[in-house]
Amino acid sequence: MSTPSRTDAVTDVVTDVVTDAAGGVVTDAATHAPDRGHDHGENEGHGHVEVDGVELSAELVEGPSVASHDVAEYALWLGDDSLVLAQQLGWWISRAPELEEDIALGNIALDLIGHARSLLHYSGAESDRTEDDLAYWRTEPEFRSAHLFEQPNGDFAHTIARQFIAANYLFELYSRLAGSADATLAAIAAKAVKEVDYHRDHAAQWVLRLALGTEESRARMICGLGDLWPFLDELFVDEPLIDRLEGVAVRPSTLRGPAWDAMAPVLREAGLDEPRGFISSGGGRRGDHSENLGPLLAEMQVLARSHPGASW
Amino acid sequence: MSAPGASEKEVWPLWEVFVRSSRGISHTHVGSLHAPDATLAVRNARDLYTRRNEGVSIWVVPAEAITTSDPDAKGAFFESPAGKNYRHASYYVKSEGVKHL
């Protein structure tokens, strides 16, 4: 197995530190608690775990073939969506409303980085570039992410609104992409769909709690959905590339109905109306981005660009 | 009454988490966490305690719902068995000629 890519390594370290900190706090609470009448044996709790005995599964989903130019471009679109969203979510580590939510968002970000790695790895093979080359050495106009994913974190409700739309879109997309004629894309999607299924559950739970919580949380949820909804349409635009990938790519316009059908019951239960407002012109697939992507990439790429080829 | 380990400063109540690592094994206490309600407690437990494939089933219990023995009454509670060796199987000598014991 190759050295883990920097993206994943860095984020995982950060998340693990937080996890361990959580463990510390949790253990602390347990220590202060009165003895509950049973001793913890050394191996109790998590069962007997030996690090050497753990079988690590593959980090990347790899296929037998190299993507054609068009398929590589399509994989780049999807990979960039996940990478950019993961980078935004990583900001929440140590800043979420509670420690537990730090870790939930961190886990979601790591899932997305996993998807991005597989997609960018597949995409880059065509031009002899690694997933790290694509993540760290492309400029802003070379990124293909849709505007939704690069929208700022805002407050917690904005992040949940973005997650709600993103996860529901990604779930419908990957559900269908799992049946793609391209075996590698199908395999990547089949793994990813189970993870984004959890992401949409996480988002739905929070939409309900914020919308049905206090007056303040409801107002923020309404504001968050209103601010993110304009970026929904771009996800369903059929670019010319899609016409050339019949049977391989999922036609974005076919996802609008299913994605709405998945979101509508949650909004109904939360007593929220579909937001009405302007529609963003988008352009992410052509490299036209909002003002948010530049600073995001600067932060994501600075280390790799300051120390080219560094590894640890 | 506040739960053991709970603090007035905490916004969310404390939950105790039990994870079953595989089929046929009982749920084991793995730790505690904060969550606003039971549904989110299960999700938080999934994110906190099953990141490395530790489990196939999760229980969460409000820490408040657990009644504990009194830590100051350890003597009265737990010392009585001392000296009552006849309660252990190893105390007994196997009778001669008994098969299948």
PDB file of C-alpha atoms in Angstrom, chain B residues 1-78:
ATOM      1  CA  MET B   1     -30.956  14.725  40.849  1.00  0.00           C
ATOM      2  CA  SER B   2     -28.006  14.993  38.515  1.00  0.00           C
ATOM      3  CA  ALA B   3     -26.384  11.993  36.924  1.00  0.00           C
ATOM      4  CA  PRO B   4     -22.922  10.881  37.979  1.00  0.00           C
ATOM      5  CA  GLY B   5     -20.393  12.726  35.859  1.00  0.00           C
ATOM      6  CA  ALA B   6     -22.938  15.286  34.683  1.00  0.00           C
ATOM      7  CA  SER B   7     -22.187  18.936  35.183  1.00  0.00           C
ATOM      8  CA  GLU B   8     -24.462  21.950  35.563  1.00  0.00           C
ATOM      9  CA  LYS B   9     -22.480  23.667  32.829  1.00  0.00           C
ATOM     10  CA  GLU B  10     -23.361  21.064  30.224  1.00  0.00           C
ATOM     11  CA  VAL B  11     -26.135  21.999  27.824  1.00  0.00           C
ATOM     12  CA  TRP B  12     -26.872  18.437  26.752  1.00  0.00           C
ATOM     13  CA  PRO B  13     -27.561  15.524  29.109  1.00  0.00           C
ATOM     14  CA  LEU B  14     -25.144  12.654  29.576  1.00  0.00           C
ATOM     15  CA  TRP B  15     -25.744   9.225  28.027  1.00  0.00           C
ATOM     16  CA  GLU B  16     -24.042   5.923  28.754  1.00  0.00           C
ATOM     17  CA  VAL B  17     -23.078   3.935  25.680  1.00  0.00           C
ATOM     18  CA  PHE B  18     -23.070   0.154  25.286  1.00  0.00           C
ATOM     19  CA  VAL B  19     -21.661  -1.494  22.173  1.00  0.00           C
ATOM     20  CA  ARG B  20     -21.968  -5.097  21.073  1.00  0.00           C
ATOM     21  CA  SER B  21     -18.855  -6.040  19.189  1.00  0.00           C
ATOM     22  CA  SER B  22     -20.243  -9.090  17.386  1.00  0.00           C
ATOM     23  CA  ARG B  23     -23.217 -11.404  17.271  1.00  0.00           C
ATOM     24  CA  GLY B  24     -23.753 -13.516  20.359  1.00  0.00           C
ATOM     25  CA  ILE B  25     -21.685 -11.282  22.631  1.00  0.00           C
ATOM     26  CA  SER B  26     -23.442  -9.037  25.125  1.00  0.00           C
ATOM     27  CA  HIS B  27     -23.386  -5.242  24.930  1.00  0.00           C
ATOM     28  CA  THR B  28     -20.470  -3.798  26.881  1.00  0.00           C
ATOM     29  CA  HIS B  29     -20.213  -0.369  28.451  1.00  0.00           C
ATOM     30  CA  VAL B  30     -17.726   1.669  26.407  1.00  0.00           C
ATOM     31  CA  GLY B  31     -18.121   5.184  27.787  1.00  0.00           C
ATOM     32  CA  SER B  32     -20.439   8.143  27.824  1.00  0.00           C
ATOM     33  CA  LEU B  33     -21.294  11.156  25.700  1.00  0.00           C
ATOM     34  CA  HIS B  34     -23.519  14.200  25.480  1.00  0.00           C
ATOM     35  CA  ALA B  35     -26.520  14.427  23.183  1.00  0.00           C
ATOM     36  CA  PRO B  36     -29.756  16.438  23.140  1.00  0.00           C
ATOM     37  CA  ASP B  37     -31.945  13.332  22.831  1.00  0.00           C
ATOM     38  CA  ALA B  38     -31.863   9.558  22.415  1.00  0.00           C
ATOM     39  CA  THR B  39     -31.928   9.580  18.609  1.00  0.00           C
ATOM     40  CA  LEU B  40     -28.894  11.808  18.355  1.00  0.00           C
ATOM     41  CA  ALA B  41     -27.197   9.943  21.201  1.00  0.00           C
ATOM     42  CA  VAL B  42     -27.203   6.790  19.066  1.00  0.00           C
ATOM     43  CA  ARG B  43     -25.703   8.729  16.169  1.00  0.00           C
ATOM     44  CA  ASN B  44     -23.080  10.374  18.335  1.00  0.00           C
ATOM     45  CA  ALA B  45     -22.216   6.967  19.747  1.00  0.00           C
ATOM     46  CA  ARG B  46     -21.787   5.653  16.225  1.00  0.00           C
ATOM     47  CA  ASP B  47     -19.404   8.514  15.447  1.00  0.00           C
ATOM     48  CA  LEU B  48     -17.484   8.332  18.721  1.00  0.00           C
ATOM     49  CA  TYR B  49     -17.258   4.660  19.511  1.00  0.00           C
ATOM     50  CA  THR B  50     -17.502   2.693  16.272  1.00  0.00           C
ATOM     51  CA  ARG B  51     -14.978   4.550  14.115  1.00  0.00           C
ATOM     52  CA  ARG B  52     -12.791   1.476  13.871  1.00  0.00           C
ATOM     53  CA  ASN B  53     -15.426  -1.163  13.268  1.00  0.00           C
ATOM     54  CA  GLU B  54     -15.912  -1.864  16.955  1.00  0.00           C
ATOM     55  CA  GLY B  55     -19.550  -2.777  16.874  1.00  0.00           C
ATOM     56  CA  VAL B  56     -22.656  -4.152  15.245  1.00  0.00           C
ATOM     57  CA  SER B  57     -25.174  -2.776  17.740  1.00  0.00           C
ATOM     58  CA  ILE B  58     -25.394   0.247  20.041  1.00  0.00           C
ATOM     59  CA  TRP B  59     -27.475   0.935  23.150  1.00  0.00           C
ATOM     60  CA  VAL B  60     -27.674   4.321  24.813  1.00  0.00           C
ATOM     61  CA  VAL B  61     -29.103   4.879  28.271  1.00  0.00           C
ATOM     62  CA  PRO B  62     -29.672   8.227  29.979  1.00  0.00           C
ATOM     63  CA  ALA B  63     -26.966   8.379  32.655  1.00  0.00           C
ATOM     64  CA  GLU B  64     -29.713   9.609  34.996  1.00  0.00           C
ATOM     65  CA  ALA B  65     -31.531   6.320  34.627  1.00  0.00           C
ATOM     66  CA  ILE B  66     -28.668   4.353  36.138  1.00  0.00           C
ATOM     67  CA  THR B  67     -28.833   3.738  39.869  1.00  0.00           C
ATOM     68  CA  THR B  68     -25.420   3.052  41.312  1.00  0.00           C
ATOM     69  CA  SER B  69     -24.283   1.331  44.490  1.00  0.00           C
ATOM     70  CA  ASP B  70     -22.961   3.656  47.182  1.00  0.00           C
ATOM     71  CA  PRO B  71     -19.169   4.049  46.828  1.00  0.00           C
ATOM     72  CA  ASP B  72     -18.896   4.702  50.587  1.00  0.00           C
ATOM     73  CA  ALA B  73     -20.596   1.436  51.429  1.00  0.00           C
ATOM     74  CA  LYS B  74     -18.071  -0.818  49.743  1.00  0.00           C
ATOM     75  CA  GLY B  75     -17.449  -2.741  52.936  1.00  0.00           C
ATOM     76  CA  ALA B  76     -21.051  -3.565  53.630  1.00  0.00           C
ATOM     77  CA  PHE B  77     -21.720  -4.258  50.004  1.00  0.00           C
ATOM     78  CA  PHE B  78     -18.773  -6.227  48.775  1.00  0.00           C
TER      79      PHE B  78
END
